[in-house]
Tab-separated table of C-alpha atoms in Angstrom:
chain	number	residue	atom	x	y	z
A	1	UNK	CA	148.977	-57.223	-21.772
A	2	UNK	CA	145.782	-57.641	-23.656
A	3	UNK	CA	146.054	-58.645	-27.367
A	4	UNK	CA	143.059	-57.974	-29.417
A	5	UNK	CA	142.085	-59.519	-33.073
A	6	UNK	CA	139.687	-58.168	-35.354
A	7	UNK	CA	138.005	-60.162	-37.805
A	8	UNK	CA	135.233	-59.315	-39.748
A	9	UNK	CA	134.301	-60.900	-42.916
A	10	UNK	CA	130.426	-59.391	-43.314
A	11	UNK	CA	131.632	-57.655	-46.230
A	12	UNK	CA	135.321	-57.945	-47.726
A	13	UNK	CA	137.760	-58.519	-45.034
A	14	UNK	CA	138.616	-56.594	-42.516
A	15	UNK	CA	141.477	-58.036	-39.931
A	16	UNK	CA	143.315	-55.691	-37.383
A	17	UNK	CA	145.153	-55.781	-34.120
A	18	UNK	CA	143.342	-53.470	-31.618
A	19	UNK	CA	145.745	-50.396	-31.508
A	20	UNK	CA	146.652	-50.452	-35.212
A	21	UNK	CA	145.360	-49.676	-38.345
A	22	UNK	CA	143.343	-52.443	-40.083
A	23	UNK	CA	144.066	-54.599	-43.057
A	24	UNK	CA	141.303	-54.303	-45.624
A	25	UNK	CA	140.193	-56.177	-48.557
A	26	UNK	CA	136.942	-55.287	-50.864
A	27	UNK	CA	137.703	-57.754	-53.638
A	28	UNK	CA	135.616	-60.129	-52.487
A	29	UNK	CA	136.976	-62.501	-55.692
A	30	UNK	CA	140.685	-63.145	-53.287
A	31	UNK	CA	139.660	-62.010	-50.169
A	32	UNK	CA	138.679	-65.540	-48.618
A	33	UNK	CA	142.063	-66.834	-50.070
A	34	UNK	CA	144.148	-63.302	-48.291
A	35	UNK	CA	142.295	-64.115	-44.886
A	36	UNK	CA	145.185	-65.728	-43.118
A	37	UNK	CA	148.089	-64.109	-44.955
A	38	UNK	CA	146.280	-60.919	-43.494
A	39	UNK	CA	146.068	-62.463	-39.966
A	40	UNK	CA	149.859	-62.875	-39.868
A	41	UNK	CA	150.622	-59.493	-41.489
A	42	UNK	CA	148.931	-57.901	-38.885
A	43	UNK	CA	150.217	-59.937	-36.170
A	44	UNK	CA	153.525	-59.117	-37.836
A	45	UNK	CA	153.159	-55.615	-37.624
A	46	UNK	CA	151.599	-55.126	-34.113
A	47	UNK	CA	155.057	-56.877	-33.377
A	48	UNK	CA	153.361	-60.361	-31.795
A	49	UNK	CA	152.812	-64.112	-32.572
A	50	UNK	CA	149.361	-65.338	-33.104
A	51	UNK	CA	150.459	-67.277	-29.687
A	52	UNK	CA	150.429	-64.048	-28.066
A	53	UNK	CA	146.674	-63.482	-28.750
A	54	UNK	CA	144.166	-63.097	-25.820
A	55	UNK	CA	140.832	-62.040	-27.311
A	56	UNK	CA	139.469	-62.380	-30.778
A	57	UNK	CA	136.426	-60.163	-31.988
A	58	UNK	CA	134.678	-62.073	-35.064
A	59	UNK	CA	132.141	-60.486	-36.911
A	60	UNK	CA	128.921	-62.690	-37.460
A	61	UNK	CA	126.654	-60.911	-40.114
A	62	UNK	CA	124.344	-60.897	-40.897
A	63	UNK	CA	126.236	-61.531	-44.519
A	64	UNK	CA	126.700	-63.441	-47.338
A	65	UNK	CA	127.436	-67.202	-46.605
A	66	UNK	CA	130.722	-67.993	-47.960
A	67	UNK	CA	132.854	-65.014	-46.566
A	68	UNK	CA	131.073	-65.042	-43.572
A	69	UNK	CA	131.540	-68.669	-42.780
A	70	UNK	CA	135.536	-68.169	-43.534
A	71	UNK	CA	136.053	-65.458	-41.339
A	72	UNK	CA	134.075	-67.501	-38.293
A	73	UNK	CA	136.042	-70.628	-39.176
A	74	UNK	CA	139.078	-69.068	-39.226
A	75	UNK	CA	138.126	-67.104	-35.779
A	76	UNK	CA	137.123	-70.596	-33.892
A	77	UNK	CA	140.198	-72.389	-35.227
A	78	UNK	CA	142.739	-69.680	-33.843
A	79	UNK	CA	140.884	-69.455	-30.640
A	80	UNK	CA	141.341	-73.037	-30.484
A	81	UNK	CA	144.865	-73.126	-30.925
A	82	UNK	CA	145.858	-70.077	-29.031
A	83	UNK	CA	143.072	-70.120	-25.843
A	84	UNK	CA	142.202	-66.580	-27.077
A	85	UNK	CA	138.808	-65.515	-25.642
A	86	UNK	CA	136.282	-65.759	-28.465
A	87	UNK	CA	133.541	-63.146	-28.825
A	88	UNK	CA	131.045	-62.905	-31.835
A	89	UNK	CA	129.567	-59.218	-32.337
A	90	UNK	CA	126.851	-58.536	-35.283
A	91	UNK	CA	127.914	-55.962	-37.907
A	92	UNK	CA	124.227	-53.885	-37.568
A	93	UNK	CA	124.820	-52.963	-34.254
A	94	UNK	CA	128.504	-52.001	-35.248
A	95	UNK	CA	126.827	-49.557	-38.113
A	96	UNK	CA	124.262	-48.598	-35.510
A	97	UNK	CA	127.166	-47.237	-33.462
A	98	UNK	CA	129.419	-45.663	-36.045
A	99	UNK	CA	125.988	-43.373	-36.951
A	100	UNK	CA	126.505	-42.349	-33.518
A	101	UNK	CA	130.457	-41.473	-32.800
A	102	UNK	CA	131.009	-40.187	-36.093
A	103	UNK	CA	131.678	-37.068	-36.220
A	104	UNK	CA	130.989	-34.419	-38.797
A	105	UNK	CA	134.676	-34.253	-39.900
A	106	UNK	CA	135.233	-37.859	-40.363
A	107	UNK	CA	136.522	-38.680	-36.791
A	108	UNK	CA	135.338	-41.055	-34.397
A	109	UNK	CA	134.732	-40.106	-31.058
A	110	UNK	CA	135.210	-43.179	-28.563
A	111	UNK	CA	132.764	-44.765	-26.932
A	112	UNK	CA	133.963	-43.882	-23.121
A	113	UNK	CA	133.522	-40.583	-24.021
A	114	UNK	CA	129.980	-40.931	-24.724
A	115	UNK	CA	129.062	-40.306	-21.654
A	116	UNK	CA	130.135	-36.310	-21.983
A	117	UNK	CA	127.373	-36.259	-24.183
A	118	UNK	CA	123.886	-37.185	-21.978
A	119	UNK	CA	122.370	-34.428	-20.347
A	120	UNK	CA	121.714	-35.060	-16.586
A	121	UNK	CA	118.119	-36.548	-17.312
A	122	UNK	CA	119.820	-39.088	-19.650
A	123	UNK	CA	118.852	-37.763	-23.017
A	124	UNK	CA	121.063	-37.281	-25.915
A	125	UNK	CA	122.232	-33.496	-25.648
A	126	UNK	CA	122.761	-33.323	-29.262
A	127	UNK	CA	119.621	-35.030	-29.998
A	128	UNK	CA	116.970	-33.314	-27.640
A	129	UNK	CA	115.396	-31.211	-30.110
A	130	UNK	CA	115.478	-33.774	-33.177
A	131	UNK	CA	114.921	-37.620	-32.413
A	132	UNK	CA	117.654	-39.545	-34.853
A	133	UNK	CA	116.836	-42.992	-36.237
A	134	UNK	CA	119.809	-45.304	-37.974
A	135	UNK	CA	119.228	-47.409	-40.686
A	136	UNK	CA	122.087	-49.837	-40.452
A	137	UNK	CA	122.084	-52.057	-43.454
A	138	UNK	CA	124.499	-54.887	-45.313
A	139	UNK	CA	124.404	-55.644	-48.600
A	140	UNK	CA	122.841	-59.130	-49.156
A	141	UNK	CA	123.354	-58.843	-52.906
A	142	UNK	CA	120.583	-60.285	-55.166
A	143	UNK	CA	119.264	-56.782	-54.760
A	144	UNK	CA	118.581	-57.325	-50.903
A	145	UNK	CA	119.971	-55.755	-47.626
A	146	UNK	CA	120.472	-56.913	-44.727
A	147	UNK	CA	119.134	-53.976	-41.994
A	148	UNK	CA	117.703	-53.224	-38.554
A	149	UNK	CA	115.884	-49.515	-37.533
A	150	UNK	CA	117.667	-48.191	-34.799
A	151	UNK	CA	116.703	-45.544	-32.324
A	152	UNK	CA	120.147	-43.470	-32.330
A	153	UNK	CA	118.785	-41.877	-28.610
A	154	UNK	CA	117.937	-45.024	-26.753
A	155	UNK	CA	121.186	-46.939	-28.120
A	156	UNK	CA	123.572	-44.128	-26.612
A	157	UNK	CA	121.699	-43.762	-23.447
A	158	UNK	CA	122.004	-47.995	-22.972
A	159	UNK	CA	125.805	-47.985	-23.707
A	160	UNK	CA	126.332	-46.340	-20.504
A	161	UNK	CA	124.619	-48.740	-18.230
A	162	UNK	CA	125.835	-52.243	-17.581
A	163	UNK	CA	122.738	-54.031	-19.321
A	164	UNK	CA	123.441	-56.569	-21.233
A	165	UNK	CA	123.487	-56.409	-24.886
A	166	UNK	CA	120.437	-58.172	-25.704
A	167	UNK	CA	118.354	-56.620	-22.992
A	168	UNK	CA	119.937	-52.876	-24.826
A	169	UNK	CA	119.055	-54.186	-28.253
A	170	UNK	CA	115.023	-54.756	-27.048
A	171	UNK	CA	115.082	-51.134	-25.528
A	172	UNK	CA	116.779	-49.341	-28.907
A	173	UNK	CA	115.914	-51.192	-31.648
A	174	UNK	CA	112.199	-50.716	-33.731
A	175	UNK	CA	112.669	-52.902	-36.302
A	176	UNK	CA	115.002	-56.156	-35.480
A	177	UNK	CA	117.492	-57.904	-37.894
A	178	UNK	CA	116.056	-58.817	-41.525
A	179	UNK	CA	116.331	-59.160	-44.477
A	180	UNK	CA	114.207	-57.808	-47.680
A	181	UNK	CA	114.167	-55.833	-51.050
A	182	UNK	CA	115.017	-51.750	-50.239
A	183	UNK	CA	112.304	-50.951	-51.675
A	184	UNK	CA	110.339	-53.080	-49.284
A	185	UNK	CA	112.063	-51.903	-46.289
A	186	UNK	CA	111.193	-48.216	-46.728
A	187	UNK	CA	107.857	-48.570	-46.056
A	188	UNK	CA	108.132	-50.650	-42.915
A	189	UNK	CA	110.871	-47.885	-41.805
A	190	UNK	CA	108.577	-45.051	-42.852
A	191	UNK	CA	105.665	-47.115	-41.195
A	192	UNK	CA	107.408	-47.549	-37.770
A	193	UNK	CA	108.710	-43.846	-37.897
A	194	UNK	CA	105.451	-42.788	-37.989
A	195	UNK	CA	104.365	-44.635	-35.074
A	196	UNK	CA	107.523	-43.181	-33.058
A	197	UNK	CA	106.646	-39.616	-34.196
A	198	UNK	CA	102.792	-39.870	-33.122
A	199	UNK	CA	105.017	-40.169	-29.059
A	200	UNK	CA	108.113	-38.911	-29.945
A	201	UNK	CA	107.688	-35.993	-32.201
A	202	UNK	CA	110.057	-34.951	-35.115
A	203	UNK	CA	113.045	-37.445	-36.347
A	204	UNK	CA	115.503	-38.217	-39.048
A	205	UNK	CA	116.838	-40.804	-40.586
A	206	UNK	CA	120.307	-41.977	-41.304
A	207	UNK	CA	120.973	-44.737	-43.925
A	208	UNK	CA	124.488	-46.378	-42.577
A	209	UNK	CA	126.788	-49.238	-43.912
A	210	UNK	CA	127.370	-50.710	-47.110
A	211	UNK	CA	125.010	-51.218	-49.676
A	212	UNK	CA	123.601	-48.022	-48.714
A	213	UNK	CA	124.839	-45.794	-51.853
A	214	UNK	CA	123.918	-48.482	-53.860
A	215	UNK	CA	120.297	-48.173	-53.113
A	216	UNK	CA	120.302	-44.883	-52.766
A	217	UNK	CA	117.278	-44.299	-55.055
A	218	UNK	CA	115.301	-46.193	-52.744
A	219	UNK	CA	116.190	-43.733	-49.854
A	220	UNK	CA	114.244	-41.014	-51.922
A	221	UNK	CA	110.544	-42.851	-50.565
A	222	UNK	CA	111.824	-42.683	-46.822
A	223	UNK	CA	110.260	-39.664	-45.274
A	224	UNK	CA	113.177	-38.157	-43.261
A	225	UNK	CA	115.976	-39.181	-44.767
A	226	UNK	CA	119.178	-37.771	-43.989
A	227	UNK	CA	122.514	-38.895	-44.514
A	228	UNK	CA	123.657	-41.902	-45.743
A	229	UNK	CA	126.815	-43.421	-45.638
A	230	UNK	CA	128.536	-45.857	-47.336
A	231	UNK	CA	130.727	-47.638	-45.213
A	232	UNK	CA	131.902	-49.834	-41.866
A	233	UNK	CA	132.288	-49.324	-38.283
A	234	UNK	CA	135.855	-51.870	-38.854
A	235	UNK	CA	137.051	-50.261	-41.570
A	236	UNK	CA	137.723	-46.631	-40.060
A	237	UNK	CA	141.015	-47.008	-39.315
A	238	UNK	CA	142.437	-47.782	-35.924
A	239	UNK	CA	139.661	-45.610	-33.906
A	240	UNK	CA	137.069	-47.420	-35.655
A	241	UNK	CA	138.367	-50.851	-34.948
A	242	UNK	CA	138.899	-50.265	-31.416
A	243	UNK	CA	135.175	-49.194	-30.985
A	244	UNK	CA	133.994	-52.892	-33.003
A	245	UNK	CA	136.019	-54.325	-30.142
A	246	UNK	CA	134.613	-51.933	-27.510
A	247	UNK	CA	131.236	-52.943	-28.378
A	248	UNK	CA	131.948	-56.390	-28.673
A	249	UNK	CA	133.295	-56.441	-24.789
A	250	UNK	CA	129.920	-54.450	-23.430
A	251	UNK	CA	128.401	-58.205	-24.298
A	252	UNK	CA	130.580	-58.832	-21.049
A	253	UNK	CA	128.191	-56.887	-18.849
A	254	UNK	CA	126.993	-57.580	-15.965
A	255	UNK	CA	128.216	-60.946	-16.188
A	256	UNK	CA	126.308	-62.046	-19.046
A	257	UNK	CA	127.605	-64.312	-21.908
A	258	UNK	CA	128.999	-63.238	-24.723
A	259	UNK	CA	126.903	-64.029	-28.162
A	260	UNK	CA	128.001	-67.180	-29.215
A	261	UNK	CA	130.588	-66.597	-32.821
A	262	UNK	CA	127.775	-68.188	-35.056
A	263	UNK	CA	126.992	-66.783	-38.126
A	264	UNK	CA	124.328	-64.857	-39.238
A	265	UNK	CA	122.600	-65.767	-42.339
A	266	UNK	CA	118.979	-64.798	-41.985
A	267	UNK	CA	118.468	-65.892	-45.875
A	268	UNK	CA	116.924	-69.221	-46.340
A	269	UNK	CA	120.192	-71.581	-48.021
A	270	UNK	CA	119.259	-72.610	-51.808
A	271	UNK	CA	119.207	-75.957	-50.994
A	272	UNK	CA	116.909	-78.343	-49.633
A	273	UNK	CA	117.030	-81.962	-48.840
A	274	UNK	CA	115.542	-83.590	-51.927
A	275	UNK	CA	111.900	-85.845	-52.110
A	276	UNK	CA	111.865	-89.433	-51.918
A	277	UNK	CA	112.074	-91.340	-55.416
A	278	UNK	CA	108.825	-91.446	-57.093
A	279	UNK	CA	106.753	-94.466	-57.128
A	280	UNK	CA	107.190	-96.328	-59.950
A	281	UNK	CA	104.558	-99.275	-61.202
A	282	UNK	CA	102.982	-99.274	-57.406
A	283	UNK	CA	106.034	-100.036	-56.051
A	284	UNK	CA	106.795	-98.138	-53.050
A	285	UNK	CA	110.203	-95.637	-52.573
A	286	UNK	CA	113.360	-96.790	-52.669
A	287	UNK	CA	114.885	-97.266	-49.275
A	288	UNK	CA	118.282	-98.467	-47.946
A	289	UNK	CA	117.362	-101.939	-47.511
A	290	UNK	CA	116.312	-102.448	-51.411
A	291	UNK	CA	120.147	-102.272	-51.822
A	292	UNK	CA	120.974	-105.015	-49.930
């Protein structure tokens, strides 16, 4: 029997056996410290050891550096102990795809049932008339967001082939994995929506994942905006952390290798290796071997 962790530490914490309902934390003041209590709580309460483990889903960001690095830490370290299968999956995608199976009641419908949905030409049934772009974003904090443009059509219509995940991402994605100011990224949105509409026709666009309420001012400037939502593909309940780890496991197709559980930063760190010692009264820097 397959045993499947979820960790995801993009925003908060988020840790849940595949099957049951997640464990969340938003403070992110204790969640770091609550990561592994959380990991053995919900090991507890899908009724297994950690020993028992076979895969583990870790999220990789883009996010902010310390949470992010926990939760991957954490991830590599039980993998390591337990043999688990180790599979990184970014959280952009993840909102990219909760814009897509959420319903209008809340619910989630699962990705194998996606395929009920394309018409026998492959296009989007519920889309045909109306092309839908997602805005999946992340806050950054320091007033930035992490966020990728999405074409809602093209991403459905590639989760039911077998292409790998990367070659899916070139084929639905208009603006790739960034990071900037909101303000910033609604004209480059509204600027690559206008190219699409010049081939595609009419479109809207939905602002998903967190951060997005925040800046919802912003949102005002795009041209077609939507809906926006304020949350996580993890974080909805046991539906939506079963689809984090479906979409993880498409990385498996056609043979392909997973992405590697790195982290995703995309900010430049605040420090840098510092400049040699100025010259002082012609003498030259100082260097290892003046110590000696």
């Amino acid at each position: 029997m397959t045993h499947t962790l979820v960790i995801d530490t993009s925003y908060g914490s988020t840790v849940g056996l595949v099957g049951h309902r997640p464990i969340i934390e938003t403070d992110s003041r204790t969640h770091v410290e609550r990561l592994q209590v959380n990991i053995a709580k919900a090991c507890e309460q899908a009724g297994i050891q950690p020993s028992d483990l076979t895969r583990i889903i870790v999220g990789t960001g883009p996010g902010p550096f310390t949470g992010l690095r926990a939760g991957i830490v954490t991830a590599k370290a039980l993998a390591f102990a337990t043999g688990a299968q180790l599979i990184g999956q970014n959280i952009l995608d993840a909102q990219a795809l909760l814009g897509i199976i959420r319903n209008n009641d809340g619910s989630l419908t699962p990705i194998t049932q996606q395929q009920a949905q394309t018409s026998d030409d492959g296009t989007d049934k519920a889309e045909t008339t109306e092309r839908r772009l997602i805005l999946a974003v992340n806050d950054a904090r320091r007033r930035q967001l992490y966020f990728e443009l999405i074409d809602a059509q093209a991403y459905r219509s590639a989760l039911q082939t077998s292409q790998p995940a990367e070659q899916r991402r070139q084929l639905a994605t208009l603006i790739r994995m960034d990071i900037d100011y909101p303000d910033s990224i609604v004209q480059r949105v509204n600027q690559a929506a206008k190219q699409l509409h010049t081939v595609a026709g009419d479109y809207r666009i939905d602002i998903i994942g967190h951060g997005a309420q925040r800046y919802s001012d912003a949102w005002n400037q795009l041209e077609q905006a939507y809906t926006i939502l304020d949350a996580s593909l993890p974080e909805q309940g046991k539906e939506g952390l079963q689809a984090f780890a479906e979409l993880a496991i498409t990385q498996l197709n056609g043979g392909a290798t997973p992405a590697p559980a790195e982290p995703l930063y995309l900010r430049r760190p605040d420090v840098s290796v510092p400049n040699p010692l100025k010259h002082v009264l012609n003498h030259g820097a100082a260097t290892a071997a003046d110590t000696h």
